[in-house]
Amino acid sequence: MSDLETFRHKWRKELSRKRNTQDRGNANGESTSNEGQNSATTSRQESVTTASSVNIKFNDNIVSPNARSNNPSSKPEVSYYPFDIVCNLLKFERNSQKEYQSVDPKASIDGKGCQKRQADQQPKEKTAKKFKLKDIFSNKLGVKDVLTRERILEKFISDLDEINEIPFFDISIPREVAIKIFQHLDMLDLCRCAQVSKSWKSLAEDELLWCKICHNLGYEEDMLTIEKMNWKDTVKQNITRQRSILLNWKERKGEVKQLQHMPGGILCSVHSFGNIVAAGYTKGDVKVWDVENEEDFVLQPSNTSLIINEEAEEGTITNFISMVTTSTNMVAAAYEQGNIDVWQLKGSQTKPCYSFVDAHSNKISHLCLSNHLECVITAAGPFLHVHHKKDGLFQTQQVDAQQWVQHMALFEPSTSPPSVAVSTWFKVCLYDLENLGHRCTEIHNIVDLNISTIDVSEVSNTLAVALRHKVKLYDIQSNKELQDLYGHTREISCMNLRNSPIHNIVTGCVDRRVRVYDIRTSNPVASFTGHMYEITTVQMDDWKVVSGGFGGFVFVWDLRMARKLWEIHNRHPVRHCKFSADELIIGNVPSSKFPFLDEFENSTHRRYRGGIQVYDFSKDQLTQGVPDICLSSYDEPSASNYNMALVNPYDKI
């Protein structure tokens, strides 16, 4: 207590000296406020340094602003700002005591009445002043004391700046280090940091940070930071476009393209990879479309593919295409008589670069192309063939699977060599594409349980095997069983694990139901019904499921709402249905490749041809060519699929 009393006594002495100096300056007619402040500062320094119980370290770099402005030639005095808070508090206490001892001038009653009035008023004033002094930093102050509290808080912040020598909301580190710190923030946090100060805004809008965010979102991944400016605007434009595409998907707004049918032929097989769509016809030709560039060209078959079947009862029939597949660089087609043609997409040649005939005279049952290697994988009967291209020539490797190959799926992870999963009736094996006959790993083998379909995922290194009424999941690296998925009542007709999000798989069943699973649980998390016939193809993403059936219907389901958004119908079965972020490609292949034609029909009617449709949801076809005066500005009802804005054409007049 003695140390505290010594400290208070010295501060009161300093305040009285400061008041006497100010009164002496006013009597002489001169303004001595700055000198009084300097003398008070000097006395504060002396009093603090002489006090034995108070040990405070001064900052020599802090100079009183009043002394620097009024006496530029004199030696600057050191000012320690935290003492200003104590000074203000002592001033506040001294003023409160003066008000407590003052008498109301309006009181003119003498005697006991006056004393009673003063006695009644003094405790109230004393209580009020003590309450204000106690809660000086709280929110209990009145309207008159708000300015006093704000001034004290401002001084407190300035004192923190001087003590720590770090400006408030500012960065005094190199810009490169600050960018390294800011790169751990996401897009929302960067936008919030840009509102703090000008220096933080300059850091939060750096091109390196927004280029990294743009690449993480999947936009402009092939471009470097120095190749483009205004990366923040690029991110904003892409996000706006993505939201518009999402809205068009839900409301079925987009541009519909019917790919031109090849004259004189019936569609036999459809496959797509990215923006490339390939289709094979009964004439033996293959037509390829580049959807993005709106280009198309016809690939002619080789001479070996024009073999006719002389053993047929009707004499001769056309050797039509049974299946077609495409990749980034090549297109391959398998013919009914066991022939295979391979074309290169790069260049202007329409003739196949490679052709071969199955030596065992078996029909080609499966055909696929590698996306990383220039190789063609085929399955005919129990034999598996891999055709590698080395030094401009194709070399063939063959392996006998001992049983007829039923299903095949490519497994091409980025961390290990590519391989192919081959399924027979009861067994699934994994073959290395580079050493086909030497590296074979058996993953699944259960007798008397026929395998209906298989699929793989390179992201999670998982193999899915569909049995009669369940799906078994295996880890490809460890060959261990992960999970069994139940809930199907009949045989599984199709499933998709490769294009599904992580920890998800979607299946289509003969019981006409679409089921979505989380592979960490055994039961389905969502189930959709609406197909009239068997489901032939399924695919899903984060918020929707697209399914196609044998009846020609394509349904789009909303996962969150667990309901159907819209549907598309065609007379022929859906054999190919694949979607990307902004496109949906549907291939309807007729069941009858050679329908009976009337004698009066000179060409194949379009109801027998089949068709390929491409839906582009990045373009709103409903509003193209419509004047702005005919478009409404209010929100349309979500339950309608029609543009009701045309009913009110005068909203923008």
XYZ file of C-alpha atoms in Angstrom, residues 40 103 140 269 416 461 539 628:
8
model
C 4.390 17.653 -16.964
C -23.697 23.384 -3.589
C -23.339 1.244 -19.013
C -22.985 -48.146 -81.249
C 1.129 -47.110 -60.694
C -8.282 -47.682 -55.720
C -24.122 -41.723 -63.545
C -35.106 -7.600 -73.960
